[in-house]
XYZ file of C-alpha atoms in Angstrom:
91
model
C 166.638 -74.845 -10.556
C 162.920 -75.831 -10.435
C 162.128 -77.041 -13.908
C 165.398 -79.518 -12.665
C 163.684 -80.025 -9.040
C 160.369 -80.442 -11.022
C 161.914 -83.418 -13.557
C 163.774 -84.429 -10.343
C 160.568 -85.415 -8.867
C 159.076 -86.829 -11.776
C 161.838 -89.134 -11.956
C 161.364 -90.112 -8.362
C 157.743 -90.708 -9.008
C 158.577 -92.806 -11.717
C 161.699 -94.805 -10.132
C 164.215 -93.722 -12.688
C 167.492 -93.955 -10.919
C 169.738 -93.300 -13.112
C 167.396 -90.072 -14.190
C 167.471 -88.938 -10.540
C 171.199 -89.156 -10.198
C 171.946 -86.918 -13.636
C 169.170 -84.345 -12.202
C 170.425 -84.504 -9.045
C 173.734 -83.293 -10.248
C 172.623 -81.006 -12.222
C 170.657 -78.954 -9.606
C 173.643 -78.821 -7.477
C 175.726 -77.838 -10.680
C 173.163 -74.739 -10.902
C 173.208 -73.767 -7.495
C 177.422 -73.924 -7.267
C 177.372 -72.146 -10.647
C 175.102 -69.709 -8.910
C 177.704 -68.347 -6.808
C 179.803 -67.216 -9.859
C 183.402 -68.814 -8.133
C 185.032 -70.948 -11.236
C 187.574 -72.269 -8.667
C 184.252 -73.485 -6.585
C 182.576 -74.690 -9.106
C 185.363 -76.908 -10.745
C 186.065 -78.214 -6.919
C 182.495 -79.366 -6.721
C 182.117 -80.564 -10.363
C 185.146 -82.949 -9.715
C 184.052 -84.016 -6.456
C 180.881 -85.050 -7.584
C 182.243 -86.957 -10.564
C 184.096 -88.759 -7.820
C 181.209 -89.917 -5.625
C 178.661 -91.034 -8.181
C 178.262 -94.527 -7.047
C 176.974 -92.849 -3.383
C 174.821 -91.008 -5.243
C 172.886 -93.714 -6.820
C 172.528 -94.682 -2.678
C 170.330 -91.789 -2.293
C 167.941 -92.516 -4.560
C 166.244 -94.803 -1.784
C 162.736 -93.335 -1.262
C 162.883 -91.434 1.695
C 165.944 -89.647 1.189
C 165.567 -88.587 -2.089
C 161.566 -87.413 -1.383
C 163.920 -85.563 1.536
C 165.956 -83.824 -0.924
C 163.590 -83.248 -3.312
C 161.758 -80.653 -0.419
C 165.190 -79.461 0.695
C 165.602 -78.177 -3.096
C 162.242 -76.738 -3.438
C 163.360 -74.782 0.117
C 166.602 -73.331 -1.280
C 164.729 -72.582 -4.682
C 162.561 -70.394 -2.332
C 165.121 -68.950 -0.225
C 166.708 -67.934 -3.173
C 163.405 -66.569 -4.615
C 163.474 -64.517 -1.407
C 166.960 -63.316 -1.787
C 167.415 -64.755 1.480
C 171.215 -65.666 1.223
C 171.049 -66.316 5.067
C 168.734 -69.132 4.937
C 169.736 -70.219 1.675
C 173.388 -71.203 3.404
C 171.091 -72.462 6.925
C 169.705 -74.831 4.634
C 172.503 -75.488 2.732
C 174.754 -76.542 5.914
């Protein structure tokens, strides 16, 4: 989930949109697959294939510099094996 968070922001940096949407997905990919729930993970993989035009919306600057330190804060929490603040942050 970091190396992802850390090419996440690199893309940012560098105004790649359509490189911040794929990473973007693909750190929330890891984190759902992360919970080991197929029927979860399916649920969210379809979902997201549904709403990839709003994704490109986030990559406006502030939001995704937003998300980009709300990933590096779940990365931690689950560093921590701090489930509890891991779904805080999550919800």
């Amino acid at each position: 989930m970091a190396e992802v968070n850390a090419k996440l922001r690199i893309a940012f940096e560098e105004s790649d949109t359509s490189e911040m949407v794929i990473l973007h997905n693909e750190f929330h990919e890891i984190f759902v697959n992360a919970c080991q729930n197929n029927r979860l993970s399916s649920l969210v993989k379809n979902l997201v294939n549904q709403f990839q035009r709003f994704r490109i919306s986030i990559s406006h600057y502030d939001s995704m510099r937003e998300c980009i330190e709300l990933h590096e804060e779940i990365i931690q929490a689950f560093r921590d094996r701090d489930p509890a603040k891991a779904e805080e942050l999550v919800s």
